[in-house]
Each structure stands twice: as C-alpha cells, then as structure tokens.
Amino acid sequence: MPNLTKRYPIKARDYLKAGEVSIQIQGLLKIIGFAPDFIRRVSLCAYEAEMNVVMHGGDGELTLEVDTDRVDLDVRDAGPGIEDIGLALQEGYSTASEEAREMGFGAGMGLPNIQKNSDSLDIISEKGKGTEVKIGFIA
Amino acid sequence: MEQTHPALHYVQIDEKRCTGCVLCMKACPVKAIRVRDRGVAEIVGACIDCGECIRVCPHGAVKAITTGSDPSKLSRYTIISASPVLYAQFDEEVMPNEVLLALRKVFRYIYDQAYIHELYNVAVELHLKENRGKEGAVRPLISPVCPVVNRLIRYRFPSLLKNIIPIMTPREIAARELKKRLYCEKVFDTSEFGVYHITPCSAKMGSINYPMFLDSSYLDGALGINEVYELISKNLRDLEEDVILHRSSGVGIGWGVSGGEIAGLEDGNFLAVSGLSETIRYLEKIEMGLFENIEYFEFRACLEGCIGGPLTVADRYQAKRTVARFVRMFGHEKRLKYAQAEKAYHDGWFFNEGRKIPLAATNRKLSLSDALARQKKIEEVFRKLPGKECGLCGSPDCRTFAEDVADGQVGMERCVLLNREKTK
C-alpha cells in the first residue's frame, strides 16, 4: 500500500506565514486527485489546527500521512496546553490573546470546526506541556 | 500552430527573439513554461493567457495574438465596443467622448461598453438578492468578468466553477445587443460586419474563440489597446465634436480599476481582489470554505485591475488617477432606468440560454494509488535537490523539476548544481 508522509514546521505567532501549511496540503491533495469536498474538509481542519499553533502554541509541527483511503494529521506543539478540553470544544469558547483577536482570529471556532469536519479527533494535552491533536479523515 | 493543450492559448513566444533566459518561466503563475534542449522558452502546460510573461520579457519575444495581429481578418464593416480602460490611456484632458470620436474616424460603428457595466451591476444586485434567501445557495459568488480568473478556476480550482455567477459578461451583452440592433436596422449587409472588442487583456481572444459559458461568443475578435493607440492619438488632433457617443456615468468607467465593479453595487458584503498571486491565495481559501460570509468576489488577475492589463499603453497608476478623475466628473449615479433594467433581468436579458458549466480541465488522470506513488517519487527527487530555485535546469523551480523528473520528461542530470557537486 503506498503511503506518503510529510512534515511541516509551524512557527508560533508568525501571522504572516499563517495558513501556508494548510494551503500546501490542499495543493498536494489536489494534485493527487482526492474529491473536492474531502480536500476541503482536510485543508480546513489543517488550517484551524495550524492557526491554533500560531495563536497559542510554542513552535510546533504538523505531520501529514496520506493513503488512498484516508488522510491523517498529527499536530504537536510545545505551547501552554489546554486546561479543559471539553470547554475548548465548545463553540465560541476562546482563550486567544488580544493580538490574535485584533487580527480577526480567536473566535473560538477552531476545535469545534475540526470536530465537525473530521472523522476522528483525539486531543492529548496537559497544562504546561503542550498539545497533540490527531485528526483522521476517511476518503 | 501546434497546440499542447485542449484550450488554445493566445500568448505566444517568438523563438527568433527568445534568448532562452528564465524570466518568463519564473514569472508564469501556473508553471506552464520550460526552457528545454532547444534553448528557447516553450509553453508546455495549461496556459491561462494572463500575460505575466509578456510583461517580464526584456526582448519583446512574448506577444498576445489578437485580431489586430492580422488586420486582414477584420470584417469589412467593423463595429467597436471598447473597454473603458481605453479612456484612461491618454492625457487627462482627453475626454471619453473624444476617444470614441477618434475611433469613429477609422471604424464604422462605435459603442460605449461602459454603459452596459451599469446594467450588469443591477443584474448582479438582483441575483444576489435572490441568493440571500435561498437555502443551500452557493457562496461566495464570483464575478465572471476576468477571463484569466475564469481559466485559472477551470484549471486549478474546478470545484469553484459553480461559484461563478451565471450572468453574461458586459462585453458579450454589448456585442449581442449591437448585433441585434444592426440586423434589425439592416444598416449594412449582415455577412460583412463583425463586432470587435478593444481590450487591455491578453486573454480576451481565448475567451472569444473558446468561451467557457457560451456555445460561441457574440464577439468576432479583439484588438489590443496597444494596437489602436497610435491611430487614436493621431485622430485626436483634429476632431469635430458633432455627436455624443459616450453614455456612461462614472460607475461604468470606474470598472477599469480594481474595486470598480463592486463600487456599482448596493450595500452588501463584497470584496475586490486584484493581482494573480493574491487571487490565487483567495481562491485557495475559498476552496477551504473560509469565505462563506462574503457574498460576491470581484477578482482581477492584473494588479490594480484592468488598467494594469498587459496590452495597455499608459502606466497603471497614472491610468488609475485618470479613471478616478472620470468617476468624479461623471458621477456615481447610474444613467439607466432602474425599472427597465429590472424588467430586463426578469425577462432573462442578462442570461444566455442553456448556460453550461464547463468541465474541469486537468492534464492527467491517474488513479489515486498511481497519483500517490507519483507524489512519493516527487518527494524523493525533491529531497535530493539543492533548493536554490535557480531555474538553470529549464524548469521554473526545484519542485516543478522534481515533478518533471518523476514524470520522466527530463533526467536528474539537468540539475546544474548537483552536477557541479559531483565533479568537485
């Protein structure tokens, strides 16, 4: 079974480059030839996860795994961690900084959006020790 | 003329003038140019006729093919419908009506297309109003006016083809109405006239000969502004202002500049974006579903809008100032009867019958597993490359070179820097 793995570094608070990783993933999946709505779901989730690292995380890394029948994203960061994951999954709940909000981000829709658009979501986080978000999609 | 892609392109490279440098290849936003063994630039991929290569070539080797390239193709009686960008090419004192009169000294019948822009604005307003209440309506909608954006969407963002608003472009409406009128009036033998568009745009010929949403275009050809500029300048010298050909307000003329189209719309959540790289960025995000709050996008592939087109003569920033002056001078009130425009909309005047959504245009169709295997190969090749993006191999950048190697079009030995490492 052919399978492709790619890693993308994400820099915290680099708003200028924010979104770049998800756009690259979108382009890659398009060249491979997945269905448009599948690509939309994956790239939207990648975008939200990427923005979470940019806004909250320390530096992080996104690992993309592509197979013919599924795509997985694993996003790790060395940020502050999530105190209450249940709360973070509620629409509109946000701990984003003033800086992020001023730029139009941090509306509290990131993780809820990921949950809505993915087929599996696993969040491993401990306060002070960073976060790992695993997102799965079935093509 | 040899064709490499089902949709013909009208940007062509003169091999006699081409020195085989990498500038056009580097500038091409869709990576359609290569410099291979023949030592000259060649268009090998899906060209969208944007004209970026025309702008950067220092040797004048890249040209847009228009009807003006071969004037013998013009009909005996030539009807002209000009883009208002033309009005902004001359000294600020030259008024639109004078430009139209100068054209009339050469061509048989002249029409001010800017007036149709104002009608079109009403049609878009009404369409957006209908769309607002509709369940499952497509959002955001995209302006169909820029032919480069249409082609870009077809090649790279086919899932957004459905977002292009189903209203005919003003240039097509203008040509259709002119033909109707001239047939009815029987002014001249109908087989002997043609309607031509004067344009700043290198993609108009493609949109006329291979229209995306029509079976065939109502236009018979296009002339570049650069091709008629001298003719008009000469004729501007001794004009008699005996008739008013200019009908539009500032709204229609304002279309020449990015933001001009949406400036003619009632309040709503619209956005105007210009320049190819910005346009691509937005289309990528729209495809992710990020801009569903925006109702209507005005995209223009040329920076600052059509005044920045590759076939213009005046500098885009000076032209922008001239357009702004005309907008002030002719005002923000549309010169049309709203009720009439509204009736025309409901009568279907702005739509073409049997509008088809074109198929996505892709170069290859591999199975998912073959495509994935190809992608792995590309990554493998890419990791070996020096990443200097020099273009000496004849591909525009290292990633595209990796693709070309994976597809078996060229060998690794073409990478000059890798070879140098080996021989050290």
Coordinates of C-alpha atoms in Angstrom, one line a residue:
Chain A
M1 CA 0.0 0.0 0.0
P2 CA 1.6 3.3 -1.0
N3 CA 1.7 5.9 1.7
L4 CA 3.2 9.3 1.9
T5 CA 4.4 11.1 5.0
K6 CA 5.3 14.8 5.1
R7 CA 6.3 17.0 8.0
Y8 CA 5.7 20.8 8.1
P9 CA 7.1 23.0 10.9
I10 CA 4.8 25.7 12.2
K11 CA 6.1 28.9 13.9
A12 CA 4.2 30.4 16.8
R13 CA 2.9 33.9 16.3
D14 CA 4.1 34.1 12.7
Y15 CA 0.9 35.6 11.4
L16 CA 2.5 36.5 8.0
K17 CA 3.1 32.8 7.1
A18 CA 0.0 31.5 9.0
G19 CA -2.1 29.3 6.7
E20 CA 0.8 28.4 4.4
V21 CA 1.0 24.8 5.6
S22 CA -2.7 24.1 5.0
I23 CA -2.5 25.7 1.6
Q24 CA 0.4 23.4 0.7
I25 CA -1.6 20.4 1.9
Q26 CA -4.6 21.4 -0.1
G27 CA -2.4 21.7 -3.2
L28 CA -0.8 18.3 -2.6
L29 CA -4.1 16.5 -2.1
K30 CA -5.5 18.2 -5.2
I31 CA -2.6 17.0 -7.4
I32 CA -3.1 13.5 -6.0
G33 CA -6.7 13.8 -7.0
F34 CA -8.9 13.4 -4.0
A35 CA -12.6 14.6 -4.2
P36 CA -13.0 18.3 -3.7
D37 CA -15.2 18.1 -0.6
F38 CA -12.7 15.7 1.0
I39 CA -9.9 18.2 0.3
R40 CA -12.0 21.0 1.7
R41 CA -12.5 19.1 4.9
V42 CA -8.8 18.2 5.4
S43 CA -7.5 21.6 4.5
L44 CA -10.0 23.4 6.6
C45 CA -9.0 21.3 9.6
A46 CA -5.3 21.7 8.9
Y47 CA -5.9 25.4 8.7
E48 CA -7.7 25.6 12.1
A49 CA -5.1 23.4 13.7
E50 CA -2.3 25.4 12.2
M51 CA -3.9 28.6 13.4
N52 CA -4.2 27.2 16.9
V53 CA -0.4 26.5 17.0
V54 CA 0.3 30.0 15.6
M55 CA -2.0 31.6 18.2
H56 CA -1.5 29.6 21.3
G57 CA 1.3 27.2 20.8
G58 CA 5.0 27.3 21.2
D59 CA 6.6 26.2 17.9
G60 CA 5.1 23.1 16.5
E61 CA 5.0 20.6 13.7
L62 CA 2.3 19.1 11.5
T63 CA 2.7 15.6 10.2
L64 CA 0.6 14.6 7.2
E65 CA 0.0 11.0 6.3
V66 CA -1.7 10.3 3.0
D67 CA -3.1 6.9 1.9
T68 CA -5.5 6.2 -0.9
D69 CA -8.4 5.6 1.6
R70 CA -7.5 8.1 4.4
V71 CA -5.6 11.1 5.5
D72 CA -4.3 11.7 9.0
L73 CA -3.0 14.9 10.5
D74 CA -0.9 15.0 13.7
V75 CA -0.3 18.5 15.0
R76 CA 2.0 18.8 18.0
D77 CA 3.1 22.0 19.7
A78 CA 5.1 23.0 22.8
G79 CA 2.6 25.6 23.9
P80 CA 0.8 26.1 27.2
G81 CA -1.5 23.1 26.8
I82 CA -5.3 23.1 27.1
E83 CA -6.7 23.3 30.6
D84 CA -10.2 21.9 29.9
I85 CA -10.6 20.1 26.6
G86 CA -14.4 19.8 27.0
L87 CA -14.7 23.5 27.2
A88 CA -12.3 24.1 24.3
L89 CA -14.5 22.0 22.1
Q90 CA -17.5 24.3 22.8
E91 CA -18.3 26.8 20.0
G92 CA -17.3 30.3 20.9
Y93 CA -15.1 29.4 23.9
S94 CA -11.7 31.1 23.3
T95 CA -8.6 31.8 25.2
A96 CA -7.0 33.7 22.3
S97 CA -4.8 36.7 23.0
E98 CA -5.7 40.3 22.3
E99 CA -3.1 40.2 19.5
A100 CA -4.8 37.2 17.8
R101 CA -8.3 38.8 18.1
E102 CA -7.2 42.0 16.7
M103 CA -6.2 40.1 13.6
G104 CA -9.6 38.6 13.3
F105 CA -8.7 35.2 14.7
G106 CA -9.6 33.5 18.0
A107 CA -13.4 33.4 17.6
G108 CA -13.5 30.1 19.5
M109 CA -14.5 28.1 16.4
G110 CA -11.2 26.2 15.7
L111 CA -11.6 22.9 17.6
P112 CA -15.4 22.8 17.1
N113 CA -14.8 23.3 13.3
I114 CA -12.2 20.5 13.3
Q115 CA -14.6 18.2 15.2
K116 CA -17.4 19.0 12.7
N117 CA -15.3 18.4 9.6
S118 CA -13.2 15.3 10.6
D119 CA -14.0 11.6 11.0
S120 CA -11.9 11.2 14.2
L121 CA -10.4 13.7 16.6
D122 CA -8.1 12.9 19.5
I123 CA -6.6 15.7 21.7
I124 CA -3.8 14.9 24.1
S125 CA -2.8 17.9 26.3
E126 CA -1.5 18.7 29.6
K127 CA -1.2 22.2 31.1
G128 CA 2.3 23.5 30.6
K129 CA 3.4 20.6 28.5
G130 CA 2.0 21.2 25.1
T131 CA -0.7 19.7 22.9
E132 CA -1.1 17.0 20.4
V133 CA -4.1 17.0 18.1
K134 CA -4.7 13.9 15.9
I135 CA -7.2 14.3 13.2
G136 CA -8.4 11.5 10.9
F137 CA -10.3 11.6 7.6
I138 CA -11.8 8.7 5.6
A139 CA -11.7 9.3 1.9
Chain B
M1 CA 0.2 26.4 -34.9
E2 CA 1.0 23.5 -32.7
Q3 CA -1.2 23.0 -29.7
T4 CA -0.2 21.5 -26.4
H5 CA -3.5 21.8 -24.6
P6 CA -7.1 21.4 -25.4
A7 CA -7.8 25.1 -24.7
L8 CA -5.7 27.1 -27.1
H9 CA -3.6 29.9 -25.7
Y10 CA -3.1 33.2 -27.3
V11 CA 0.2 34.2 -25.7
Q12 CA 3.0 33.1 -27.9
I13 CA 6.8 33.1 -27.8
D14 CA 8.7 34.3 -30.8
E15 CA 11.6 31.8 -30.9
K16 CA 13.7 34.1 -33.0
R17 CA 13.7 36.8 -30.3
C18 CA 13.8 34.5 -27.3
T19 CA 17.3 34.2 -25.7
G20 CA 16.3 31.3 -23.5
C21 CA 16.7 33.2 -20.3
V22 CA 14.5 32.1 -17.4
L23 CA 12.4 35.3 -16.7
C24 CA 9.1 34.3 -18.3
M25 CA 9.4 30.7 -16.9
K26 CA 9.9 32.1 -13.4
A27 CA 7.1 34.6 -13.8
C28 CA 4.5 32.1 -15.0
P29 CA 2.0 31.7 -12.2
V30 CA 0.8 28.3 -13.5
K31 CA 4.3 27.0 -14.3
A32 CA 3.4 26.3 -17.9
I33 CA 6.8 27.4 -19.4
R34 CA 10.0 25.4 -19.7
V35 CA 13.4 26.1 -21.4
R36 CA 14.4 22.7 -22.7
D37 CA 17.0 21.4 -25.1
R38 CA 16.1 23.8 -27.9
G39 CA 17.3 26.7 -25.7
V40 CA 14.2 28.7 -26.1
A41 CA 11.2 29.2 -23.8
E42 CA 8.3 27.0 -24.7
I43 CA 4.7 26.9 -23.4
V44 CA 4.2 23.3 -22.4
G45 CA 1.4 23.3 -19.8
A46 CA -2.1 24.8 -19.3
C47 CA -1.5 28.5 -20.1
I48 CA -4.2 30.9 -18.8
D49 CA -3.2 33.8 -21.1
C50 CA -2.5 36.1 -18.1
G51 CA 0.3 37.8 -19.9
E52 CA 2.8 37.9 -17.0
C53 CA 5.4 36.6 -19.4
I54 CA 4.7 39.5 -21.8
R55 CA 5.4 41.9 -19.0
V56 CA 8.7 40.5 -17.9
C57 CA 10.3 39.6 -21.3
P58 CA 13.1 42.1 -21.9
H59 CA 13.4 41.1 -25.5
G60 CA 9.8 41.6 -26.6
A61 CA 9.7 37.9 -27.5
V62 CA 6.3 37.2 -26.0
K63 CA 3.2 38.5 -27.6
A64 CA -0.5 38.2 -27.3
I65 CA -2.2 37.1 -30.5
T66 CA -5.3 39.3 -31.3
T67 CA -7.3 40.0 -34.4
G68 CA -5.0 43.1 -34.7
S69 CA -2.1 40.8 -35.3
D70 CA -3.6 40.1 -38.7
P71 CA -5.8 43.0 -39.7
S72 CA -6.9 41.2 -42.9
K73 CA -9.1 39.2 -40.6
L74 CA -11.2 42.2 -39.7
S75 CA -14.6 42.4 -41.3
R76 CA -15.4 44.9 -43.9
Y77 CA -17.6 46.8 -41.5
T78 CA -16.0 47.0 -38.1
I79 CA -18.1 47.6 -35.0
I80 CA -16.1 48.5 -32.0
S81 CA -17.1 48.0 -28.4
A82 CA -14.3 49.4 -26.2
S83 CA -13.3 48.6 -22.7
P84 CA -13.4 51.8 -20.7
V85 CA -9.7 51.2 -19.8
L86 CA -9.1 52.7 -23.2
Y87 CA -10.4 56.1 -22.0
A88 CA -7.7 56.3 -19.4
Q89 CA -4.7 55.8 -21.7
F90 CA -4.4 59.4 -22.9
D91 CA -3.7 62.8 -21.4
E92 CA -6.1 63.7 -18.6
E93 CA -7.7 66.4 -20.7
V94 CA -8.8 63.9 -23.3
M95 CA -12.5 63.0 -22.6
P96 CA -14.1 59.6 -23.3
N97 CA -16.3 61.1 -26.0
E98 CA -13.2 62.3 -27.9
V99 CA -11.6 58.9 -27.7
L100 CA -14.8 57.4 -29.2
L101 CA -15.0 60.0 -31.9
A102 CA -11.3 59.4 -32.8
L103 CA -12.2 55.7 -33.2
R104 CA -15.1 56.5 -35.4
K105 CA -12.8 58.1 -37.9
V106 CA -11.5 54.6 -38.6
F107 CA -14.2 52.2 -37.7
R108 CA -17.7 52.1 -38.9
Y109 CA -19.7 52.0 -35.7
I110 CA -18.6 52.7 -32.1
Y111 CA -20.2 51.7 -28.9
D112 CA -19.6 52.8 -25.3
Q113 CA -19.4 49.5 -23.4
A114 CA -19.2 51.2 -20.0
Y115 CA -23.0 51.8 -20.1
I116 CA -23.6 48.0 -20.1
H117 CA -21.5 47.8 -17.0
E118 CA -24.1 49.8 -15.1
L119 CA -26.9 47.5 -16.3
Y120 CA -24.8 44.5 -15.4
N121 CA -24.4 45.9 -11.8
V122 CA -28.2 45.9 -11.5
A123 CA -28.4 42.3 -12.6
V124 CA -25.8 41.2 -10.1
E125 CA -27.7 43.1 -7.3
L126 CA -30.9 41.3 -8.2
H127 CA -29.2 38.0 -8.4
L128 CA -27.5 38.4 -5.0
K129 CA -30.9 39.4 -3.5
E130 CA -32.4 36.2 -4.8
N131 CA -29.5 34.2 -3.5
R132 CA -29.7 35.7 0.0
G133 CA -32.9 33.9 1.0
K134 CA -32.2 30.7 -0.8
E135 CA -31.4 27.5 1.1
G136 CA -28.2 25.8 0.1
A137 CA -27.3 28.8 -2.1
V138 CA -23.7 28.8 -3.4
R139 CA -21.5 31.2 -1.5
P140 CA -19.4 33.2 -2.2
L141 CA -20.3 34.0 -5.8
I142 CA -17.5 35.1 -8.1
S143 CA -17.5 37.7 -10.9
P144 CA -17.3 36.2 -14.4
V145 CA -15.7 39.3 -15.9
C146 CA -12.0 38.4 -15.8
P147 CA -11.2 35.7 -18.4
V148 CA -7.9 34.9 -16.7
V149 CA -9.6 34.2 -13.4
N150 CA -12.1 32.0 -15.2
R151 CA -9.4 29.9 -16.8
L152 CA -7.5 29.8 -13.5
I153 CA -10.6 28.4 -11.8
R154 CA -11.1 25.9 -14.5
Y155 CA -7.6 24.6 -14.3
R156 CA -6.7 24.9 -10.7
F157 CA -10.0 25.4 -8.7
P158 CA -12.6 23.4 -10.7
S159 CA -14.7 22.9 -7.6
L160 CA -15.4 26.7 -7.7
L161 CA -16.7 26.7 -11.3
K162 CA -20.2 26.6 -9.8
N163 CA -19.5 29.8 -7.8
I164 CA -19.1 31.9 -11.0
I165 CA -22.2 34.0 -11.3
P166 CA -24.4 32.9 -14.2
I167 CA -24.8 36.3 -15.8
M168 CA -23.3 37.2 -19.1
T169 CA -20.3 39.5 -19.1
P170 CA -20.9 43.1 -20.2
R171 CA -18.7 42.7 -23.3
E172 CA -20.8 39.8 -24.5
I173 CA -24.1 41.5 -23.7
A174 CA -22.8 44.6 -25.6
A175 CA -21.9 42.5 -28.7
R176 CA -25.2 40.7 -28.7
E177 CA -27.2 43.9 -28.5
L178 CA -25.1 45.5 -31.2
K179 CA -25.7 42.6 -33.5
K180 CA -29.4 42.5 -32.8
R181 CA -29.7 46.2 -33.5
L182 CA -27.7 46.2 -36.7
Y183 CA -29.5 43.2 -38.0
C184 CA -32.8 44.9 -37.4
E185 CA -31.8 48.2 -38.9
K186 CA -30.2 46.5 -41.9
V187 CA -27.6 49.2 -42.0
F188 CA -25.2 47.1 -43.9
D189 CA -25.0 43.6 -45.3
T190 CA -25.0 41.4 -42.2
S191 CA -22.5 39.0 -43.6
E192 CA -20.0 41.8 -43.8
F193 CA -19.8 43.2 -40.3
G194 CA -18.1 42.0 -37.1
V195 CA -18.1 43.2 -33.6
Y196 CA -14.7 43.7 -32.1
H197 CA -13.6 44.4 -28.5
I198 CA -10.8 46.9 -27.8
T199 CA -9.1 45.4 -24.8
P200 CA -6.2 45.7 -22.3
C201 CA -6.3 41.9 -21.8
S202 CA -4.2 39.1 -23.4
A203 CA -6.9 36.6 -22.5
K204 CA -9.8 38.1 -24.5
M205 CA -9.0 36.2 -27.7
G206 CA -9.2 32.9 -25.9
S207 CA -12.4 33.9 -24.2
I208 CA -13.9 34.8 -27.6
N209 CA -12.7 31.8 -29.6
Y210 CA -13.2 29.3 -26.7
P211 CA -15.8 30.8 -24.4
M212 CA -16.3 28.9 -21.2
F213 CA -20.0 29.5 -20.6
L214 CA -21.3 30.1 -24.1
D215 CA -21.5 27.9 -27.2
S216 CA -20.0 30.7 -29.1
S217 CA -19.1 34.3 -28.4
Y218 CA -21.1 37.2 -29.8
L219 CA -17.8 39.0 -30.4
D220 CA -15.8 38.4 -33.6
G221 CA -12.4 39.3 -32.3
A222 CA -10.3 41.6 -30.1
L223 CA -7.8 44.4 -30.7
G224 CA -5.2 45.3 -28.1
I225 CA -5.2 48.8 -26.8
N226 CA -1.6 49.0 -27.8
E227 CA -2.6 48.2 -31.4
V228 CA -5.0 51.1 -31.7
Y229 CA -3.3 53.6 -29.5
E230 CA -1.3 55.4 -32.2
L231 CA -4.3 55.5 -34.5
I232 CA -6.4 57.2 -31.9
S233 CA -3.7 59.6 -30.8
K234 CA -3.3 60.7 -34.4
N235 CA -7.1 61.2 -34.9
L236 CA -7.5 63.1 -31.6
R237 CA -5.7 66.0 -33.2
D238 CA -8.4 67.4 -35.4
L239 CA -11.8 66.3 -34.1
E240 CA -15.2 67.8 -34.7
E241 CA -17.4 67.0 -31.7
D242 CA -20.6 66.6 -33.6
V243 CA -22.2 63.7 -31.7
I244 CA -22.2 62.2 -28.2
L245 CA -21.1 58.6 -28.2
H246 CA -20.2 58.4 -24.6
R247 CA -23.2 57.4 -22.5
S248 CA -21.9 56.0 -19.2
S249 CA -21.7 57.6 -15.8
G250 CA -18.6 57.3 -13.5
V251 CA -19.9 53.9 -12.4
G252 CA -19.3 52.2 -15.7
I253 CA -16.0 53.9 -16.3
G254 CA -14.8 53.0 -12.8
W255 CA -14.8 49.3 -13.7
G256 CA -11.3 49.8 -15.2
V257 CA -9.8 49.9 -11.7
S258 CA -10.0 47.1 -9.1
G259 CA -13.0 47.6 -6.9
G260 CA -14.9 49.5 -9.6
E261 CA -17.3 46.6 -10.3
I262 CA -18.4 46.2 -6.7
A263 CA -18.5 50.0 -6.3
G264 CA -21.5 49.9 -8.6
L265 CA -23.4 47.5 -6.3
E266 CA -25.7 48.4 -3.4
D267 CA -24.5 47.7 0.1
G268 CA -23.6 44.1 0.8
N269 CA -20.6 42.0 1.8
F270 CA -18.4 42.2 -1.2
L271 CA -14.6 42.1 -1.8
A272 CA -12.4 43.1 -4.6
V273 CA -9.1 41.4 -5.1
S274 CA -6.5 42.1 -7.8
G275 CA -3.2 40.6 -8.8
L276 CA -2.7 36.9 -9.7
S277 CA -0.8 35.8 -6.5
E278 CA -3.4 37.4 -4.3
T279 CA -6.2 36.0 -6.4
I280 CA -4.8 32.5 -6.1
R281 CA -4.4 32.9 -2.3
Y282 CA -8.1 33.8 -2.0
L283 CA -9.3 31.0 -4.3
E284 CA -7.3 28.6 -2.2
K285 CA -9.0 29.8 1.0
I286 CA -12.5 29.9 -0.7
E287 CA -11.9 26.3 -1.6
M288 CA -11.3 25.5 2.0
G289 CA -14.7 27.1 2.8
L290 CA -13.2 30.1 4.6
F291 CA -15.1 32.9 2.9
E292 CA -18.7 31.9 3.0
N293 CA -19.6 35.2 4.8
I294 CA -18.6 37.1 1.6
E295 CA -21.4 37.3 -1.0
Y296 CA -19.5 38.3 -4.1
F297 CA -15.9 38.5 -5.1
E298 CA -14.6 40.7 -7.8
F299 CA -11.3 39.1 -8.9
R300 CA -9.0 40.8 -11.4
A301 CA -5.8 38.9 -12.4
C302 CA -4.0 42.1 -13.2
L303 CA -2.7 44.2 -10.3
E304 CA -4.9 47.3 -9.7
G305 CA -7.5 45.9 -12.2
C306 CA -7.8 46.0 -16.0
I307 CA -5.9 49.3 -16.2
G308 CA -2.9 47.0 -15.3
G309 CA -3.6 44.8 -18.3
P310 CA -0.6 43.7 -20.4
L311 CA -1.9 45.3 -23.6
T312 CA -2.2 48.8 -22.1
V313 CA 0.0 51.7 -23.0
A314 CA -0.4 54.1 -20.0
D315 CA 1.2 53.3 -16.7
R316 CA -1.3 51.6 -14.4
Y317 CA -1.0 54.2 -11.6
Q318 CA -1.5 57.2 -13.9
A319 CA -4.4 55.4 -15.6
K320 CA -5.9 54.8 -12.2
R321 CA -5.7 58.6 -11.5
T322 CA -7.4 59.3 -14.8
V323 CA -10.2 56.8 -14.1
A324 CA -10.7 58.4 -10.6
R325 CA -11.0 61.8 -12.3
F326 CA -13.6 60.5 -14.7
V327 CA -15.6 58.9 -11.9
R328 CA -15.7 62.2 -10.1
M329 CA -16.6 64.1 -13.3
F330 CA -19.4 61.7 -14.5
G331 CA -20.7 60.9 -11.1
H332 CA -21.9 57.9 -9.1
E333 CA -25.4 57.9 -10.4
K334 CA -26.1 55.2 -13.0
R335 CA -27.5 56.6 -16.2
L336 CA -30.2 54.0 -16.6
K337 CA -33.9 53.4 -15.9
Y338 CA -33.8 51.0 -13.0
A339 CA -37.3 49.6 -13.7
Q340 CA -36.3 48.8 -17.2
A341 CA -33.1 47.1 -16.1
E342 CA -35.1 45.1 -13.5
K343 CA -37.6 44.0 -16.2
A344 CA -34.8 43.0 -18.4
Y345 CA -33.3 40.9 -15.6
H346 CA -36.6 39.1 -15.1
D347 CA -37.0 38.6 -18.8
G348 CA -33.7 36.8 -18.9
W349 CA -31.9 39.5 -20.9
F350 CA -28.7 39.1 -18.8
F351 CA -28.5 35.3 -19.1
N352 CA -27.6 33.1 -22.0
E353 CA -29.9 30.2 -22.8
G354 CA -28.6 26.8 -21.9
R355 CA -25.6 28.0 -20.0
K356 CA -23.3 25.2 -19.5
I357 CA -20.8 24.8 -16.7
P358 CA -17.5 23.8 -18.3
L359 CA -15.7 20.6 -17.3
A360 CA -12.7 20.8 -15.1
A361 CA -9.6 20.9 -17.3
T362 CA -6.8 18.7 -16.0
N363 CA -3.7 17.4 -17.6
R364 CA -3.7 13.9 -16.4
K365 CA -6.0 11.5 -14.8
L366 CA -4.2 8.9 -12.7
S367 CA -5.8 6.5 -10.2
L368 CA -5.4 7.6 -6.6
S369 CA -2.8 4.9 -5.9
D370 CA -0.8 5.8 -9.0
A371 CA -1.0 9.5 -8.2
L372 CA 0.2 8.8 -4.6
A373 CA 3.1 6.7 -5.9
R374 CA 4.0 9.6 -8.3
Q375 CA 3.8 12.0 -5.4
K376 CA 6.2 9.9 -3.3
K377 CA 8.6 9.8 -6.2
I378 CA 8.4 13.6 -6.5
E379 CA 9.2 14.0 -2.8
E380 CA 12.1 11.6 -3.2
V381 CA 13.6 13.6 -6.0
F382 CA 12.9 16.9 -4.3
R383 CA 14.8 15.9 -1.2
K384 CA 17.9 15.4 -3.3
L385 CA 17.8 18.8 -4.9
P386 CA 19.8 21.8 -3.7
G387 CA 16.7 24.0 -3.3
K388 CA 18.3 27.1 -4.9
E389 CA 15.4 27.6 -7.2
C390 CA 17.8 28.8 -10.0
G391 CA 15.8 27.5 -13.0
L392 CA 19.0 26.5 -14.9
C393 CA 17.6 23.0 -15.4
G394 CA 14.8 24.6 -17.5
S395 CA 12.0 24.0 -15.0
P396 CA 10.8 27.0 -13.1
D397 CA 11.7 25.8 -9.6
C398 CA 13.0 22.7 -7.8
R399 CA 9.6 21.3 -7.0
T400 CA 8.5 21.5 -10.6
F401 CA 11.8 20.0 -11.7
A402 CA 11.1 17.1 -9.3
E403 CA 7.7 16.7 -10.9
D404 CA 9.2 16.7 -14.4
V405 CA 11.8 14.1 -13.4
A406 CA 9.1 11.9 -11.7
D407 CA 7.1 12.1 -14.9
G408 CA 10.1 11.1 -17.0
Q409 CA 10.3 14.3 -19.0
V410 CA 13.8 15.1 -18.0
G411 CA 16.7 13.4 -16.2
M412 CA 18.3 14.3 -12.9
E413 CA 21.5 15.3 -14.8
R414 CA 19.8 18.5 -15.8
C415 CA 20.3 19.9 -12.3
V416 CA 23.4 22.0 -12.9
L417 CA 24.2 22.4 -9.2
L418 CA 24.0 18.7 -8.4
N419 CA 26.4 18.1 -11.3
R420 CA 28.8 20.6 -10.0
E421 CA 28.8 19.0 -6.6
K422 CA 29.7 15.6 -8.3
T423 CA 32.6 17.0 -10.3
K424 CA 34.1 18.8 -7.4

